[in-house]
mmCIF file of C-alpha atoms in Angstrom:
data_model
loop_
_atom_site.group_PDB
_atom_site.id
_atom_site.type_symbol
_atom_site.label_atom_id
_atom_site.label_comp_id
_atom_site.label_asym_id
_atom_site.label_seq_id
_atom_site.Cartn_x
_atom_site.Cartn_y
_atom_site.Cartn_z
ATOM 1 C CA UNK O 51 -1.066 2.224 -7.237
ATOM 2 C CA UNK O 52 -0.272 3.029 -10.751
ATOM 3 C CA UNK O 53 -2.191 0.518 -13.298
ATOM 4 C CA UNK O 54 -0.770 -0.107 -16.935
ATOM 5 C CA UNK O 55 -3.683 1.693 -19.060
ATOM 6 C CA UNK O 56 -3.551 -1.525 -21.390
ATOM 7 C CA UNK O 57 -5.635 -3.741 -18.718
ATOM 8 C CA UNK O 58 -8.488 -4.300 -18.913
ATOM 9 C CA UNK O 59 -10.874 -3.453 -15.526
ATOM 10 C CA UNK O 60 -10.789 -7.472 -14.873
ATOM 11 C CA UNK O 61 -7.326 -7.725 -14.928
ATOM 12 C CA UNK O 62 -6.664 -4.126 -13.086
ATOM 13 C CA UNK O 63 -8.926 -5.681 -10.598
ATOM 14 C CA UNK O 64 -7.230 -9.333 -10.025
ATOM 15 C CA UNK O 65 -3.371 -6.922 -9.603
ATOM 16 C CA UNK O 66 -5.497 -5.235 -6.758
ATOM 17 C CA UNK O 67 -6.112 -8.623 -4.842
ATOM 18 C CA UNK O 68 -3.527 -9.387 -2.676
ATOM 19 C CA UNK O 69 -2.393 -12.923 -0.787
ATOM 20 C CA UNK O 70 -3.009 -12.080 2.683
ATOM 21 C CA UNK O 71 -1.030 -14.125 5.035
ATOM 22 C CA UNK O 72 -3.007 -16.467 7.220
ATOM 23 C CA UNK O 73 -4.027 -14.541 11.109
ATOM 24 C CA UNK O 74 -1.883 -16.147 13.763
ATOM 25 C CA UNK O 75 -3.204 -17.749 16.785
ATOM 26 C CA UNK O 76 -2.596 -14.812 19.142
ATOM 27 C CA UNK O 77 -4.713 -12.917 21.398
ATOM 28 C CA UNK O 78 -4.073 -9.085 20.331
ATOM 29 C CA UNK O 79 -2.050 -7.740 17.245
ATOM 30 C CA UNK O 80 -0.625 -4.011 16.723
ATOM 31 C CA UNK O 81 -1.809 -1.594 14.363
ATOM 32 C CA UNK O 82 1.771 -2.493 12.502
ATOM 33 C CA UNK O 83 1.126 -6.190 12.447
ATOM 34 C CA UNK O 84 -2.916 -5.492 11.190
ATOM 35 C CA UNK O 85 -0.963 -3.414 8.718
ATOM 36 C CA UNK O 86 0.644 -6.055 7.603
ATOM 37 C CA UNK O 87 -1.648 -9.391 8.099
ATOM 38 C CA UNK O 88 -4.579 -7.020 5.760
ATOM 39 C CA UNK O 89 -1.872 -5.016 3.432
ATOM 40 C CA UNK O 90 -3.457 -1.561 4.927
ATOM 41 C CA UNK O 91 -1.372 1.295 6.192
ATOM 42 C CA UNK O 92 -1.775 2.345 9.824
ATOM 43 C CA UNK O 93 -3.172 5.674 9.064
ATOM 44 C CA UNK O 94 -5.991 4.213 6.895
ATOM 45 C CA UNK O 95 -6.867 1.936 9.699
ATOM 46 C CA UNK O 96 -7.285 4.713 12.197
ATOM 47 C CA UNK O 97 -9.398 6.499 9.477
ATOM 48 C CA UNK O 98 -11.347 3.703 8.650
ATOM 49 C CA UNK O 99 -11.998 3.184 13.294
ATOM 50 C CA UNK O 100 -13.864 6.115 12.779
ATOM 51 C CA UNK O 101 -15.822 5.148 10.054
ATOM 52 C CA UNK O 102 -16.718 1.684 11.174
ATOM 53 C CA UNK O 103 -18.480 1.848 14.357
ATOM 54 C CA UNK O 104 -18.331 -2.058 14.476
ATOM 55 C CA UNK O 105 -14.522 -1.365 14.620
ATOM 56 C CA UNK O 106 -12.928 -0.940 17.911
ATOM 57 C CA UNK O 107 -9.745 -1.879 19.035
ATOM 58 C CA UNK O 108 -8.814 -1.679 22.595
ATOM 59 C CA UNK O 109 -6.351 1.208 23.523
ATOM 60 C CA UNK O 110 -3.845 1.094 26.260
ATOM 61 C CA UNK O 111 -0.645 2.545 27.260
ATOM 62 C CA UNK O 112 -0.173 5.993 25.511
ATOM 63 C CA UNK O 113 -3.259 4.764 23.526
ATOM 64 C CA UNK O 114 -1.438 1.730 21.860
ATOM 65 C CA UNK O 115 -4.222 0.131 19.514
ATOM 66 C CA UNK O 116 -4.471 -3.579 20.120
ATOM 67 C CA UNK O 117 -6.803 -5.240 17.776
ATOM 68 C CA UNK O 118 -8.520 -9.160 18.528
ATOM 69 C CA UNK O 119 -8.788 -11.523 16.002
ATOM 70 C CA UNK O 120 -12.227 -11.173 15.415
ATOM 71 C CA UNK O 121 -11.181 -7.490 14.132
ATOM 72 C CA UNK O 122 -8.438 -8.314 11.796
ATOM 73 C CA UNK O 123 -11.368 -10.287 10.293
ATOM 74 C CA UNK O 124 -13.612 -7.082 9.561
ATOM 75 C CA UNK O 125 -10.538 -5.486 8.535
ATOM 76 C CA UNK O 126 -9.751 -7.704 5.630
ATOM 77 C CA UNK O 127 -13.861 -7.426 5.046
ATOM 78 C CA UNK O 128 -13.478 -4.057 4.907
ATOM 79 C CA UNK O 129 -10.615 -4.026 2.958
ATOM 80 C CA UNK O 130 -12.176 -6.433 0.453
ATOM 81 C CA UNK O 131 -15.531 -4.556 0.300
ATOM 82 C CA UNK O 132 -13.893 -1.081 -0.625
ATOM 83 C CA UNK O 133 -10.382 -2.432 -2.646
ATOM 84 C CA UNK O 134 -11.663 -5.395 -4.653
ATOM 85 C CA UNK O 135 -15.649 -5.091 -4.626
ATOM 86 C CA UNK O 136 -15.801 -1.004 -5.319
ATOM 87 C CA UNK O 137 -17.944 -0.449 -2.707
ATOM 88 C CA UNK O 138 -17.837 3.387 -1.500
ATOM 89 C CA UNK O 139 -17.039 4.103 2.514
ATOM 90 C CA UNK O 140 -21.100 4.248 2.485
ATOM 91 C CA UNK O 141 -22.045 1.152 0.831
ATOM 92 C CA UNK O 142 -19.375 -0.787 2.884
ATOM 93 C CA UNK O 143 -20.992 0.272 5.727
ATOM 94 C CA UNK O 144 -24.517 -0.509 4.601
ATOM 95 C CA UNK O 145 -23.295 -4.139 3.286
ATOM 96 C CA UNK O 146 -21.665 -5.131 6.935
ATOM 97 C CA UNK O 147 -24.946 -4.066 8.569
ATOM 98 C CA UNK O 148 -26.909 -5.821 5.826
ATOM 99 C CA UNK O 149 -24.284 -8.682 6.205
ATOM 100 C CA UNK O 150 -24.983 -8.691 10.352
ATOM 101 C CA UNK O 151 -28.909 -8.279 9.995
ATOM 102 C CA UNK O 152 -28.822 -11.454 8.002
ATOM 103 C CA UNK O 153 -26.460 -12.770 10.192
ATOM 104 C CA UNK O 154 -28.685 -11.515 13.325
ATOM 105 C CA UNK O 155 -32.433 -13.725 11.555
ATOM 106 C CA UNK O 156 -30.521 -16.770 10.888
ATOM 107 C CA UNK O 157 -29.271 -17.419 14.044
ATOM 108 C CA UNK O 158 -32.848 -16.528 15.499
ATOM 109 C CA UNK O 159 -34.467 -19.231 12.895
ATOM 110 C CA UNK O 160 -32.144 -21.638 13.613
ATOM 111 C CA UNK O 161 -32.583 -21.347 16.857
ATOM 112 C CA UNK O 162 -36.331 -21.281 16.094
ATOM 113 C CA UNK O 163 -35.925 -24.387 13.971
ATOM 114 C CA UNK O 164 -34.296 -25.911 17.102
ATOM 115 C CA UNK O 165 -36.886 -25.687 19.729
ATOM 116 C CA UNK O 166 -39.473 -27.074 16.712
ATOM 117 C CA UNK O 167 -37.877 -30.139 15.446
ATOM 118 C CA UNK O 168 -37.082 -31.824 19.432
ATOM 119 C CA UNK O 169 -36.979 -35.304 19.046
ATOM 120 C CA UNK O 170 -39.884 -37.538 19.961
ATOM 121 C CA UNK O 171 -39.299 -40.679 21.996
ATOM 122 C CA UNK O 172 -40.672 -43.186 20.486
ATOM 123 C CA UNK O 173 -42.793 -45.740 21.812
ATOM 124 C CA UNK O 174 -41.157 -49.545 22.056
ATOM 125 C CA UNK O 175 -42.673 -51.584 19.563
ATOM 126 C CA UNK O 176 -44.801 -54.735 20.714
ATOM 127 C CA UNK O 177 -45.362 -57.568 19.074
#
């Protein structure tokens, strides 16, 4: 994408973010419609399945990708982390791990924090 030299690397950066179009409700999308719900052209998604392990989109028939919701998600992450947020292929990687390591303790402490704070019945008050 060709930038007018006169903006400044704020304003280069806000042309670069682009209104994605909400995800419909559907159970598996094609690597044209991911194309289109994250603004990312087919052949950078198939680069980028072999760069993000976490990415894997089932193939079938004359391996047609079909991608899940949950993937069009870490699409637009990805997308996000390397078009908007600089990151390099490497440090988008290292941020989703980072990203699912943190993910990974909370839900242990919360689940932690759960068996520690079970209610106690109270007694019934006499007077």
């Amino acid at each position: 994408m060709n930038l007018p030299s006169e903006l400044s690397p704020v304003e280069a950066k806000s042309v670069l973010r682009v209104n994605l179009p909400p995800i419909p409700a559907k159970r598996y999308f094609t690597i044209g419609e991911v194309g289109d719900l994250c603004a990312v052209k087919p052949h950078v998604l198939r680069y980028w399945e072999q760069e993000f392990n976490q990415l894997k989109p089932q193939k079938r028939r004359g391996n047609r990708r079909y991608y899940q919701h949950h993937e069009v998600v870490l699409i637009r992450r990805i997308r996000d982390l390397l078009y908007n947020d600089g990151f390099t292929i490497h440090g988008a990687k290292n941020r989703l791990e980072e990203l699912d390591s943190q993910w990974q303790i909370r839900s242990e402490l919360e689940a932690l924090l759960s068996l520690l704070t079970v209610p106690v019945k109270q007694s019934p008050q006499s007077n």
